[in-house]
PDB file of C-alpha atoms and ligand atoms in Angstrom:
ATOM      1  CA  UNK F   1      56.263 137.682   8.336  1.00  0.00           C
ATOM      2  CA  UNK F   2      57.841 134.942   6.177  1.00  0.00           C
ATOM      3  CA  UNK F   3      61.433 135.670   5.235  1.00  0.00           C
ATOM      4  CA  UNK F   4      63.904 133.666   3.128  1.00  0.00           C
ATOM      5  CA  UNK F   5      67.555 134.658   3.350  1.00  0.00           C
ATOM      6  CA  UNK F   6      69.944 133.195   0.736  1.00  0.00           C
ATOM      7  CA  UNK F   7      73.574 133.376   1.835  1.00  0.00           C
ATOM      8  CA  UNK F   8      76.801 132.886  -0.117  1.00  0.00           C
ATOM      9  CA  UNK F   9      80.528 132.950   0.539  1.00  0.00           C
ATOM     10  CA  UNK F  10      80.416 136.689   1.307  1.00  0.00           C
ATOM     11  CA  UNK F  11      78.718 136.146   4.661  1.00  0.00           C
ATOM     12  CA  UNK F  12      81.619 133.988   5.850  1.00  0.00           C
ATOM     13  CA  UNK F  13      84.384 136.107   4.333  1.00  0.00           C
ATOM     14  CA  UNK F  14      84.888 138.248   7.440  1.00  0.00           C
ATOM     15  CA  UNK F  15      85.196 135.077   9.500  1.00  0.00           C
ATOM     16  CA  UNK F  16      88.258 134.305   7.383  1.00  0.00           C
ATOM     17  CA  UNK F  17      86.719 131.814   4.922  1.00  0.00           C
ATOM     18  CA  UNK F  18      87.870 132.448   1.325  1.00  0.00           C
ATOM     19  CA  UNK F  19      85.208 133.369  -1.250  1.00  0.00           C
ATOM     20  CA  UNK F  20      85.112 131.600  -4.619  1.00  0.00           C
ATOM     21  CA  UNK F  21      85.561 134.454  -6.972  1.00  0.00           C
ATOM     22  CA  UNK F  22      88.047 136.504  -5.075  1.00  0.00           C
ATOM     23  CA  UNK F  23      91.704 136.724  -6.173  1.00  0.00           C
ATOM     24  CA  UNK F  24      91.695 136.373  -9.939  1.00  0.00           C
ATOM     25  CA  UNK F  25      88.882 133.835  -9.961  1.00  0.00           C
ATOM     26  CA  UNK F  26      91.160 131.168  -8.594  1.00  0.00           C
ATOM     27  CA  UNK F  27      89.859 129.360  -5.589  1.00  0.00           C
ATOM     28  CA  UNK F  28      92.621 128.639  -3.120  1.00  0.00           C
ATOM     29  CA  UNK F  29      94.908 128.294  -6.155  1.00  0.00           C
ATOM     30  CA  UNK F  30      92.603 125.946  -8.033  1.00  0.00           C
ATOM     31  CA  UNK F  31      90.273 126.456 -10.990  1.00  0.00           C
ATOM     32  CA  UNK F  32      86.756 125.530  -9.872  1.00  0.00           C
ATOM     33  CA  UNK F  33      86.469 122.994 -12.705  1.00  0.00           C
ATOM     34  CA  UNK F  34      89.544 121.189 -11.365  1.00  0.00           C
ATOM     35  CA  UNK F  35      88.141 120.570  -7.907  1.00  0.00           C
ATOM     36  CA  UNK F  36      84.358 121.025  -7.753  1.00  0.00           C
ATOM     37  CA  UNK F  37      83.044 118.584 -10.359  1.00  0.00           C
ATOM     38  CA  UNK F  38      82.435 114.804 -10.347  1.00  0.00           C
ATOM     39  CA  UNK F  39      84.764 114.553 -13.351  1.00  0.00           C
ATOM     40  CA  UNK F  40      87.571 116.189 -11.371  1.00  0.00           C
ATOM     41  CA  UNK F  41      86.982 113.687  -8.551  1.00  0.00           C
ATOM     42  CA  UNK F  42      87.029 110.716 -10.947  1.00  0.00           C
ATOM     43  CA  UNK F  43      90.167 112.026 -12.634  1.00  0.00           C
ATOM     44  CA  UNK F  44      92.168 112.992  -9.541  1.00  0.00           C
ATOM     45  CA  UNK F  45      90.390 112.052  -6.299  1.00  0.00           C
ATOM     46  CA  UNK F  46      93.459 112.821  -4.163  1.00  0.00           C
ATOM     47  CA  UNK F  47      93.641 116.477  -5.258  1.00  0.00           C
ATOM     48  CA  UNK F  48      89.917 116.934  -4.720  1.00  0.00           C
ATOM     49  CA  UNK F  49      90.000 115.205  -1.313  1.00  0.00           C
ATOM     50  CA  UNK F  50      92.984 117.329  -0.238  1.00  0.00           C
ATOM     51  CA  UNK F  51      91.181 120.487  -1.382  1.00  0.00           C
ATOM     52  CA  UNK F  52      88.190 119.681   0.828  1.00  0.00           C
ATOM     53  CA  UNK F  53      90.311 118.343   3.710  1.00  0.00           C
ATOM     54  CA  UNK F  54      92.158 121.685   3.754  1.00  0.00           C
ATOM     55  CA  UNK F  55      88.886 123.641   3.804  1.00  0.00           C
ATOM     56  CA  UNK F  56      87.389 121.358   6.493  1.00  0.00           C
ATOM     57  CA  UNK F  57      90.419 121.971   8.732  1.00  0.00           C
ATOM     58  CA  UNK F  58      90.318 125.738   8.034  1.00  0.00           C
ATOM     59  CA  UNK F  59      86.612 126.061   8.913  1.00  0.00           C
ATOM     60  CA  UNK F  60      87.280 124.361  12.269  1.00  0.00           C
ATOM     61  CA  UNK F  61      89.606 127.274  13.175  1.00  0.00           C
ATOM     62  CA  UNK F  62      87.220 130.167  12.388  1.00  0.00           C
ATOM     63  CA  UNK F  63      84.070 131.462  14.123  1.00  0.00           C
ATOM     64  CA  UNK F  64      80.697 132.857  13.099  1.00  0.00           C
ATOM     65  CA  UNK F  65      80.703 136.642  12.660  1.00  0.00           C
ATOM     66  CA  UNK F  66      78.184 139.388  13.503  1.00  0.00           C
ATOM     67  CA  UNK F  67      76.233 138.663  10.315  1.00  0.00           C
ATOM     68  CA  UNK F  68      75.685 134.991  11.214  1.00  0.00           C
ATOM     69  CA  UNK F  69      74.668 136.000  14.745  1.00  0.00           C
ATOM     70  CA  UNK F  70      72.261 138.655  13.448  1.00  0.00           C
ATOM     71  CA  UNK F  71      70.433 136.065  11.321  1.00  0.00           C
ATOM     72  CA  UNK F  72      70.182 133.766  14.358  1.00  0.00           C
ATOM     73  CA  UNK F  73      68.612 136.685  16.295  1.00  0.00           C
ATOM     74  CA  UNK F  74      66.218 137.350  13.422  1.00  0.00           C
ATOM     75  CA  UNK F  75      65.007 133.727  13.559  1.00  0.00           C
ATOM     76  CA  UNK F  76      64.066 134.209  17.236  1.00  0.00           C
ATOM     77  CA  UNK F  77      62.307 137.567  16.706  1.00  0.00           C
ATOM     78  CA  UNK F  78      58.526 137.517  17.428  1.00  0.00           C
ATOM     79  CA  UNK F  79      56.338 137.196  14.329  1.00  0.00           C
ATOM     80  CA  UNK F  80      59.243 136.162  12.089  1.00  0.00           C
ATOM     81  CA  UNK F  81      59.175 132.863  10.171  1.00  0.00           C
ATOM     82  CA  UNK F  82      62.721 132.680   8.756  1.00  0.00           C
ATOM     83  CA  UNK F  83      64.399 130.102   6.531  1.00  0.00           C
ATOM     84  CA  UNK F  84      68.114 130.522   5.813  1.00  0.00           C
ATOM     85  CA  UNK F  85      69.145 128.866   2.531  1.00  0.00           C
ATOM     86  CA  UNK F  86      72.921 128.751   2.377  1.00  0.00           C
ATOM     87  CA  UNK F  87      75.165 127.921  -0.569  1.00  0.00           C
ATOM     88  CA  UNK F  88      78.029 127.682   1.906  1.00  0.00           C
ATOM     89  CA  UNK F  89      79.358 124.352   3.086  1.00  0.00           C
ATOM     90  CA  UNK F  90      80.777 125.708   6.368  1.00  0.00           C
ATOM     91  CA  UNK F  91      78.856 125.307   9.644  1.00  0.00           C
ATOM     92  CA  UNK F  92      78.972 128.938  10.768  1.00  0.00           C
ATOM     93  CA  UNK F  93      75.201 129.482  10.596  1.00  0.00           C
ATOM     94  CA  UNK F  94      74.587 126.479  12.892  1.00  0.00           C
ATOM     95  CA  UNK F  95      77.317 127.595  15.269  1.00  0.00           C
ATOM     96  CA  UNK F  96      75.707 131.055  15.469  1.00  0.00           C
ATOM     97  CA  UNK F  97      72.406 129.395  16.476  1.00  0.00           C
ATOM     98  CA  UNK F  98      70.389 129.316  13.235  1.00  0.00           C
ATOM     99  CA  UNK F  99      68.089 126.286  13.219  1.00  0.00           C
ATOM    100  CA  UNK F 100      65.795 126.663  10.200  1.00  0.00           C
ATOM    101  CA  UNK F 101      68.607 126.161   7.688  1.00  0.00           C
ATOM    102  CA  UNK F 102      69.131 124.394   4.347  1.00  0.00           C
ATOM    103  CA  UNK F 103      72.615 123.614   3.038  1.00  0.00           C
ATOM    104  CA  UNK F 104      71.646 123.400  -0.629  1.00  0.00           C
ATOM    105  CA  UNK F 105      75.240 122.677  -1.696  1.00  0.00           C
ATOM    106  CA  UNK F 106      75.974 120.199   1.083  1.00  0.00           C
ATOM    107  CA  UNK F 107      78.327 120.426   4.062  1.00  0.00           C
ATOM    108  CA  UNK F 108      82.045 120.025   4.745  1.00  0.00           C
ATOM    109  CA  UNK F 109      81.294 118.291   8.047  1.00  0.00           C
ATOM    110  CA  UNK F 110      79.488 115.433   6.339  1.00  0.00           C
ATOM    111  CA  UNK F 111      80.836 112.701   4.080  1.00  0.00           C
ATOM    112  CA  UNK F 112      78.920 110.586   1.580  1.00  0.00           C
ATOM    113  CA  UNK F 113      79.636 106.892   0.991  1.00  0.00           C
ATOM    114  CA  UNK F 114      79.689 105.906  -2.675  1.00  0.00           C
ATOM    115  CA  UNK F 115      79.165 102.284  -1.659  1.00  0.00           C
ATOM    116  CA  UNK F 116      76.176 102.435   0.725  1.00  0.00           C
ATOM    117  CA  UNK F 117      74.921 106.008   0.333  1.00  0.00           C
ATOM    118  CA  UNK F 118      75.479 106.726   4.029  1.00  0.00           C
ATOM    119  CA  UNK F 119      76.054 110.380   5.007  1.00  0.00           C
ATOM    120  CA  UNK F 120      78.076 110.237   8.217  1.00  0.00           C
ATOM    121  CA  UNK F 121      79.144 113.359  10.139  1.00  0.00           C
ATOM    122  CA  UNK F 122      82.807 113.844   9.283  1.00  0.00           C
ATOM    123  CA  UNK F 123      85.483 116.053  10.877  1.00  0.00           C
ATOM    124  CA  UNK F 124      88.719 114.319   9.822  1.00  0.00           C
ATOM    125  CA  UNK F 125      90.493 114.015   6.476  1.00  0.00           C
ATOM    126  CA  UNK F 126      89.188 111.851   3.632  1.00  0.00           C
ATOM    127  CA  UNK F 127      92.347 111.748   1.494  1.00  0.00           C
ATOM    128  CA  UNK F 128      93.594 108.566   3.264  1.00  0.00           C
ATOM    129  CA  UNK F 129      90.419 106.695   2.285  1.00  0.00           C
ATOM    130  CA  UNK F 130      89.089 105.932   5.804  1.00  0.00           C
ATOM    131  CA  UNK F 131      86.402 103.221   6.135  1.00  0.00           C
ATOM    132  CA  UNK F 132      82.760 104.280   6.005  1.00  0.00           C
ATOM    133  CA  UNK F 133      81.342 104.045   9.582  1.00  0.00           C
ATOM    134  CA  UNK F 134      78.160 102.557   8.096  1.00  0.00           C
ATOM    135  CA  UNK F 135      79.408  99.846   5.702  1.00  0.00           C
ATOM    136  CA  UNK F 136      83.168  99.757   6.299  1.00  0.00           C
ATOM    137  CA  UNK F 137      84.060 100.261   2.647  1.00  0.00           C
ATOM    138  CA  UNK F 138      86.684 102.893   1.735  1.00  0.00           C
ATOM    139  CA  UNK F 139      84.526 104.873  -0.677  1.00  0.00           C
ATOM    140  CA  UNK F 140      83.852 108.181   1.106  1.00  0.00           C
ATOM    141  CA  UNK F 141      83.666 111.550  -0.703  1.00  0.00           C
ATOM    142  CA  UNK F 142      82.801 115.005   0.666  1.00  0.00           C
ATOM    143  CA  UNK F 143      79.006 115.400   0.939  1.00  0.00           C
ATOM    144  CA  UNK F 144      79.203 118.537  -1.181  1.00  0.00           C
ATOM    145  CA  UNK F 145      77.176 119.322  -4.313  1.00  0.00           C
ATOM    146  CA  UNK F 146      79.560 119.741  -7.255  1.00  0.00           C
ATOM    147  CA  UNK F 147      78.794 121.445 -10.548  1.00  0.00           C
ATOM    148  CA  UNK F 148      76.422 119.274 -12.571  1.00  0.00           C
ATOM    149  CA  UNK F 149      75.073 117.590  -9.410  1.00  0.00           C
ATOM    150  CA  UNK F 150      71.585 118.105  -8.017  1.00  0.00           C
ATOM    151  CA  UNK F 151      71.478 120.499  -5.044  1.00  0.00           C
ATOM    152  CA  UNK F 152      69.714 119.398  -1.860  1.00  0.00           C
ATOM    153  CA  UNK F 153      66.102 120.155  -0.788  1.00  0.00           C
ATOM    154  CA  UNK F 154      65.126 122.111  -3.903  1.00  0.00           C
ATOM    155  CA  UNK F 155      61.388 121.490  -3.330  1.00  0.00           C
ATOM    156  CA  UNK F 156      61.542 122.816   0.235  1.00  0.00           C
ATOM    157  CA  UNK F 157      63.505 125.864  -0.923  1.00  0.00           C
ATOM    158  CA  UNK F 158      61.201 126.677  -3.847  1.00  0.00           C
ATOM    159  CA  UNK F 159      58.120 126.298  -1.642  1.00  0.00           C
ATOM    160  CA  UNK F 160      59.577 128.796   0.866  1.00  0.00           C
ATOM    161  CA  UNK F 161      60.699 131.219  -1.859  1.00  0.00           C
ATOM    162  CA  UNK F 162      57.256 131.224  -3.460  1.00  0.00           C
ATOM    163  CA  UNK F 163      55.496 131.778  -0.127  1.00  0.00           C
ATOM    164  CA  UNK F 164      57.779 134.410   1.414  1.00  0.00           C
ATOM    165  CA  UNK F 165      56.930 138.064   2.006  1.00  0.00           C
ATOM    166  CA  UNK F 166      60.619 139.070   1.896  1.00  0.00           C
ATOM    167  CA  UNK F 167      63.664 137.587   0.158  1.00  0.00           C
ATOM    168  CA  UNK F 168      67.138 138.778   1.090  1.00  0.00           C
ATOM    169  CA  UNK F 169      70.325 137.768  -0.721  1.00  0.00           C
ATOM    170  CA  UNK F 170      73.463 138.117   1.420  1.00  0.00           C
ATOM    171  CA  UNK F 171      77.047 137.902   0.121  1.00  0.00           C
ATOM    172  CA  UNK F 172      76.537 135.987  -3.095  1.00  0.00           C
ATOM    173  CA  UNK F 173      77.655 136.849  -6.601  1.00  0.00           C
ATOM    174  CA  UNK F 174      74.483 135.394  -8.107  1.00  0.00           C
ATOM    175  CA  UNK F 175      76.451 133.346 -10.636  1.00  0.00           C
ATOM    176  CA  UNK F 176      75.474 129.799  -9.732  1.00  0.00           C
ATOM    177  CA  UNK F 177      72.077 128.312 -10.501  1.00  0.00           C
ATOM    178  CA  UNK F 178      69.511 127.349  -9.411  1.00  0.00           C
ATOM    179  CA  UNK F 179      70.364 129.550  -6.331  1.00  0.00           C
ATOM    180  CA  UNK F 180      70.879 132.621  -8.516  1.00  0.00           C
ATOM    181  CA  UNK F 181      67.309 132.369  -9.791  1.00  0.00           C
ATOM    182  CA  UNK F 182      65.583 132.569  -6.398  1.00  0.00           C
ATOM    183  CA  UNK F 183      65.437 136.369  -6.111  1.00  0.00           C
ATOM    184  CA  UNK F 184      63.544 136.640  -9.406  1.00  0.00           C
ATOM    185  CA  UNK F 185      61.296 133.731  -8.346  1.00  0.00           C
ATOM    186  CA  UNK F 186      60.464 135.462  -5.041  1.00  0.00           C
ATOM    187  CA  UNK F 187      59.730 138.718  -6.849  1.00  0.00           C
ATOM    188  CA  UNK F 188      57.477 136.951  -9.336  1.00  0.00           C
ATOM    189  CA  UNK F 189      55.463 135.611  -6.373  1.00  0.00           C
ATOM    190  CA  UNK F 190      55.089 139.080  -4.857  1.00  0.00           C
ATOM    191  CA  UNK F 191      57.893 139.251  -2.300  1.00  0.00           C
ATOM    192  CA  UNK F 192      59.998 142.292  -1.563  1.00  0.00           C
ATOM    193  CA  UNK F 193      63.604 141.551  -2.491  1.00  0.00           C
ATOM    194  CA  UNK F 194      66.788 142.957  -1.001  1.00  0.00           C
ATOM    195  CA  UNK F 195      70.487 142.473  -1.648  1.00  0.00           C
ATOM    196  CA  UNK F 196      73.114 142.917   1.069  1.00  0.00           C
ATOM    197  CA  UNK F 197      76.561 142.755  -0.500  1.00  0.00           C
ATOM    198  CA  UNK F 198      79.963 144.399  -0.415  1.00  0.00           C
ATOM    199  CA  UNK F 199      79.666 144.931  -4.181  1.00  0.00           C
ATOM    200  CA  UNK F 200      76.073 144.923  -5.474  1.00  0.00           C
ATOM    201  CA  UNK F 201      75.542 142.446  -8.307  1.00  0.00           C
ATOM    202  CA  UNK F 202      73.889 143.503 -11.558  1.00  0.00           C
ATOM    203  CA  UNK F 203      71.098 140.959 -11.063  1.00  0.00           C
ATOM    204  CA  UNK F 204      68.926 140.392 -14.163  1.00  0.00           C
ATOM    205  CA  UNK F 205      65.880 141.462 -12.147  1.00  0.00           C
ATOM    206  CA  UNK F 206      66.851 144.368  -9.874  1.00  0.00           C
ATOM    207  CA  UNK F 207      66.320 144.025  -6.142  1.00  0.00           C
ATOM    208  CA  UNK F 208      63.771 146.358  -4.512  1.00  0.00           C
ATOM    209  CA  UNK F 209      66.460 147.467  -2.087  1.00  0.00           C
ATOM    210  CA  UNK F 210      70.253 147.200  -2.003  1.00  0.00           C
ATOM    211  CA  UNK F 211      72.369 147.663   1.126  1.00  0.00           C
ATOM    212  CA  UNK F 212      76.024 147.963   0.187  1.00  0.00           C
ATOM    213  CA  UNK F 213      78.733 147.106   2.666  1.00  0.00           C
ATOM    214  CA  UNK F 214      80.415 144.309   4.575  1.00  0.00           C
ATOM    215  CA  UNK F 215      77.997 141.683   5.890  1.00  0.00           C
ATOM    216  CA  UNK F 216      79.052 142.281   9.503  1.00  0.00           C
ATOM    217  CA  UNK F 217      77.744 145.859   9.136  1.00  0.00           C
ATOM    218  CA  UNK F 218      74.769 145.672   6.778  1.00  0.00           C
ATOM    219  CA  UNK F 219      73.174 142.465   8.112  1.00  0.00           C
ATOM    220  CA  UNK F 220      73.004 143.502  11.797  1.00  0.00           C
ATOM    221  CA  UNK F 221      71.837 146.999  10.793  1.00  0.00           C
ATOM    222  CA  UNK F 222      69.047 145.405   8.773  1.00  0.00           C
ATOM    223  CA  UNK F 223      68.105 142.845  11.443  1.00  0.00           C
ATOM    224  CA  UNK F 224      68.292 145.137  14.450  1.00  0.00           C
TER     225      UNK F 224
HETATM  226  C1  BV8 V 301      72.620 121.727 -11.106  1.00  0.00           C
HETATM  227  C2  BV8 V 301      79.776 123.517  -3.450  1.00  0.00           C
HETATM  228  C3  BV8 V 301      71.022 120.241 -12.082  1.00  0.00           C
HETATM  229  C4  BV8 V 301      81.144 123.094  -3.712  1.00  0.00           C
HETATM  230  C5  BV8 V 301      79.135 124.893  -5.295  1.00  0.00           C
HETATM  231  C6  BV8 V 301      70.489 126.816 -14.764  1.00  0.00           C
HETATM  232  C7  BV8 V 301      69.727 126.009 -13.920  1.00  0.00           C
HETATM  233  C8  BV8 V 301      70.327 124.969 -13.217  1.00  0.00           C
HETATM  234  C9  BV8 V 301      71.700 124.742 -13.340  1.00  0.00           C
HETATM  235  C10 BV8 V 301      72.472 125.544 -14.171  1.00  0.00           C
HETATM  236  C11 BV8 V 301      71.866 126.575 -14.886  1.00  0.00           C
HETATM  237  N1  BV8 V 301      72.836 127.197 -15.604  1.00  0.00           N
HETATM  238  C12 BV8 V 301      74.032 126.591 -15.368  1.00  0.00           C
HETATM  239  C13 BV8 V 301      73.844 125.564 -14.536  1.00  0.00           C
HETATM  240  C14 BV8 V 301      74.898 124.645 -14.076  1.00  0.00           C
HETATM  241  C15 BV8 V 301      75.603 125.121 -12.824  1.00  0.00           C
HETATM  242  C16 BV8 V 301      75.868 126.588 -12.785  1.00  0.00           C
HETATM  243  O1  BV8 V 301      75.114 127.340 -12.198  1.00  0.00           O
HETATM  244  N2  BV8 V 301      76.967 126.981 -13.374  1.00  0.00           N
HETATM  245  C17 BV8 V 301      77.349 128.383 -13.333  1.00  0.00           C
HETATM  246  C18 BV8 V 301      78.852 128.486 -13.113  1.00  0.00           C
HETATM  247  C19 BV8 V 301      76.897 129.026 -14.619  1.00  0.00           C
HETATM  248  N3  BV8 V 301      74.830 124.734 -11.669  1.00  0.00           N
HETATM  249  C20 BV8 V 301      75.003 123.496 -11.165  1.00  0.00           C
HETATM  250  O2  BV8 V 301      75.728 122.667 -11.657  1.00  0.00           O
HETATM  251  C21 BV8 V 301      74.189 123.150  -9.940  1.00  0.00           C
HETATM  252  N4  BV8 V 301      73.472 121.911 -10.128  1.00  0.00           N
HETATM  253  O3  BV8 V 301      72.465 122.533 -11.966  1.00  0.00           O
HETATM  254  O4  BV8 V 301      71.926 120.510 -11.047  1.00  0.00           O
HETATM  255  C22 BV8 V 301      69.788 121.075 -11.965  1.00  0.00           C
HETATM  256  C23 BV8 V 301      69.148 121.450 -13.118  1.00  0.00           C
HETATM  257  C24 BV8 V 301      68.018 122.210 -13.055  1.00  0.00           C
HETATM  258  C25 BV8 V 301      67.498 122.617 -11.833  1.00  0.00           C
HETATM  259  C26 BV8 V 301      68.133 122.242 -10.681  1.00  0.00           C
HETATM  260  C27 BV8 V 301      69.302 121.477 -10.746  1.00  0.00           C
HETATM  261  C28 BV8 V 301      75.080 122.881  -8.741  1.00  0.00           C
HETATM  262  C29 BV8 V 301      75.871 124.096  -8.387  1.00  0.00           C
HETATM  263  C30 BV8 V 301      76.567 123.875  -7.047  1.00  0.00           C
HETATM  264  C31 BV8 V 301      78.066 123.895  -7.242  1.00  0.00           C
HETATM  265  N5  BV8 V 301      78.702 123.842  -5.946  1.00  0.00           N
HETATM  266  N6  BV8 V 301      79.631 124.803  -4.075  1.00  0.00           N
HETATM  267  C32 BV8 V 301      82.079 123.775  -2.778  1.00  0.00           C
HETATM  268  O5  BV8 V 301      81.688 124.696  -2.051  1.00  0.00           O
HETATM  269  O6  BV8 V 301      83.235 123.371  -2.807  1.00  0.00           O
HETATM  270  S1  BV8 V 301      79.013 126.418  -5.992  1.00  0.00           S
HETATM  271  C33 BV8 V 301      79.922 127.560  -5.127  1.00  0.00           C
HETATM  272  O7  BV8 V 301      79.908 128.806  -5.845  1.00  0.00           O
HETATM  273  C34 BV8 V 301      79.309 127.933  -3.811  1.00  0.00           C
HETATM  274  O8  BV8 V 301      78.639 126.903  -3.177  1.00  0.00           O
HETATM  275  C35 BV8 V 301      78.370 129.022  -4.149  1.00  0.00           C
HETATM  276  O9  BV8 V 301      77.078 128.500  -4.270  1.00  0.00           O
HETATM  277  C36 BV8 V 301      78.706 129.393  -5.540  1.00  0.00           C
HETATM  278  C37 BV8 V 301      78.629 130.868  -5.735  1.00  0.00           C
HETATM  279  O10 BV8 V 301      79.572 131.444  -4.938  1.00  0.00           O
HETATM  280  P1  BV8 V 301      79.157 132.624  -3.927  1.00  0.00           P
HETATM  281  O11 BV8 V 301      78.711 131.991  -2.669  1.00  0.00           O
HETATM  282  O12 BV8 V 301      78.240 133.588  -4.565  1.00  0.00           O
HETATM  283  O13 BV8 V 301      80.566 133.238  -3.714  1.00  0.00           O
HETATM  284  P2  BV8 V 301      81.372 134.176  -4.729  1.00  0.00           P
HETATM  285  O14 BV8 V 301      82.800 134.107  -4.333  1.00  0.00           O
HETATM  286  O15 BV8 V 301      80.970 133.872  -6.135  1.00  0.00           O
HETATM  287  O16 BV8 V 301      80.810 135.618  -4.403  1.00  0.00           O
HETATM  288  C38 BV8 V 301      81.026 136.169  -3.112  1.00  0.00           C
HETATM  289  C39 BV8 V 301      80.088 137.325  -2.988  1.00  0.00           C
HETATM  290  O17 BV8 V 301      80.226 137.856  -1.688  1.00  0.00           O
HETATM  291  C40 BV8 V 301      80.407 138.464  -3.959  1.00  0.00           C
HETATM  292  O18 BV8 V 301      79.195 138.980  -4.474  1.00  0.00           O
HETATM  293  C41 BV8 V 301      81.111 139.504  -3.072  1.00  0.00           C
HETATM  294  O19 BV8 V 301      80.820 140.821  -3.500  1.00  0.00           O
HETATM  295  C42 BV8 V 301      80.453 139.233  -1.750  1.00  0.00           C
HETATM  296  N7  BV8 V 301      81.298 139.562  -0.594  1.00  0.00           N
HETATM  297  C43 BV8 V 301      82.635 139.315  -0.438  1.00  0.00           C
HETATM  298  N8  BV8 V 301      83.005 139.725   0.796  1.00  0.00           N
HETATM  299  C44 BV8 V 301      81.891 140.207   1.416  1.00  0.00           C
HETATM  300  C45 BV8 V 301      80.809 140.101   0.532  1.00  0.00           C
HETATM  301  N9  BV8 V 301      79.567 140.500   0.864  1.00  0.00           N
HETATM  302  C46 BV8 V 301      79.395 141.011   2.089  1.00  0.00           C
HETATM  303  N10 BV8 V 301      80.389 141.150   2.999  1.00  0.00           N
HETATM  304  C47 BV8 V 301      81.643 140.752   2.687  1.00  0.00           C
HETATM  305  N11 BV8 V 301      82.614 140.884   3.605  1.00  0.00           N
END
């Protein structure tokens, strides 16, 4: 059985990672437009670098939760061909053991060099403009997809969404495209669709099934 699971900030929330649209739509005290766009980076690179440095440090102190571990178990289940497509830039899916994984919005633990295009693994801060390990120039940015930028591996994702028998959306508000369009795409290609969320979204095309509750409860109960 071919399954695609799309995850959003909600799957990491119980690990202690802030969601985007939580307290009053501010994101760690910032408006999204002020920190998650190329324009914001051009205008005020320090603020943007500090924003991601803070999140990179925070993610290093948290652990995968029961929902991440349940998806890693699902990948190993006999007869299951699973692809996890995450909008999250934390590494909690990997640390829980998921292997077939796409970070469509990039990763905190990778940097991108604006000079040579290198994408080195990165665990430290970027605000002090460290040299790129590939070319030595001091032009590193977070390897994260900002608004207006092209997400990663769209062809691979769309191919999997069109071919899957089941599409599950876990912990995402379904606001950001093209991710938000995948449930309808899967349905159009004949898949069963399911939403697992603390607060079900009023998706334009309703899911076949909705399981309401915290990810650490509803994801293991679905998987096991
Ligand atoms: C692009 C990385 C060109 C940065 C992020 C139509 C087609 C294509 C593009 C667009 C379009 N319409 C508009 C656009 C432009 C734009 C867009 O979608 N804007 C929105 C605001 C309208 N999209 C883009 O710019 C994208 N690129 O378009 O390229 C293109 C053109 C055509 C075709 C392809 C490409 C790039 C978008 C990527 C932006 N980068 N993140 C970073 O992380 O710092 S987006 C960011 O918000 C996250 O990555 C995430 O993807 C996104 C959504 O957040 P969620 O994960 O859903 O989190 P949220 O807080 O919103 O919701 C949490 C959910 O969890 C809630 O439902 C809550 O109920 C639930 N929850 C909470 N706690 C729990 C829980 N559930 C379970 N258990 C719990 N405990």
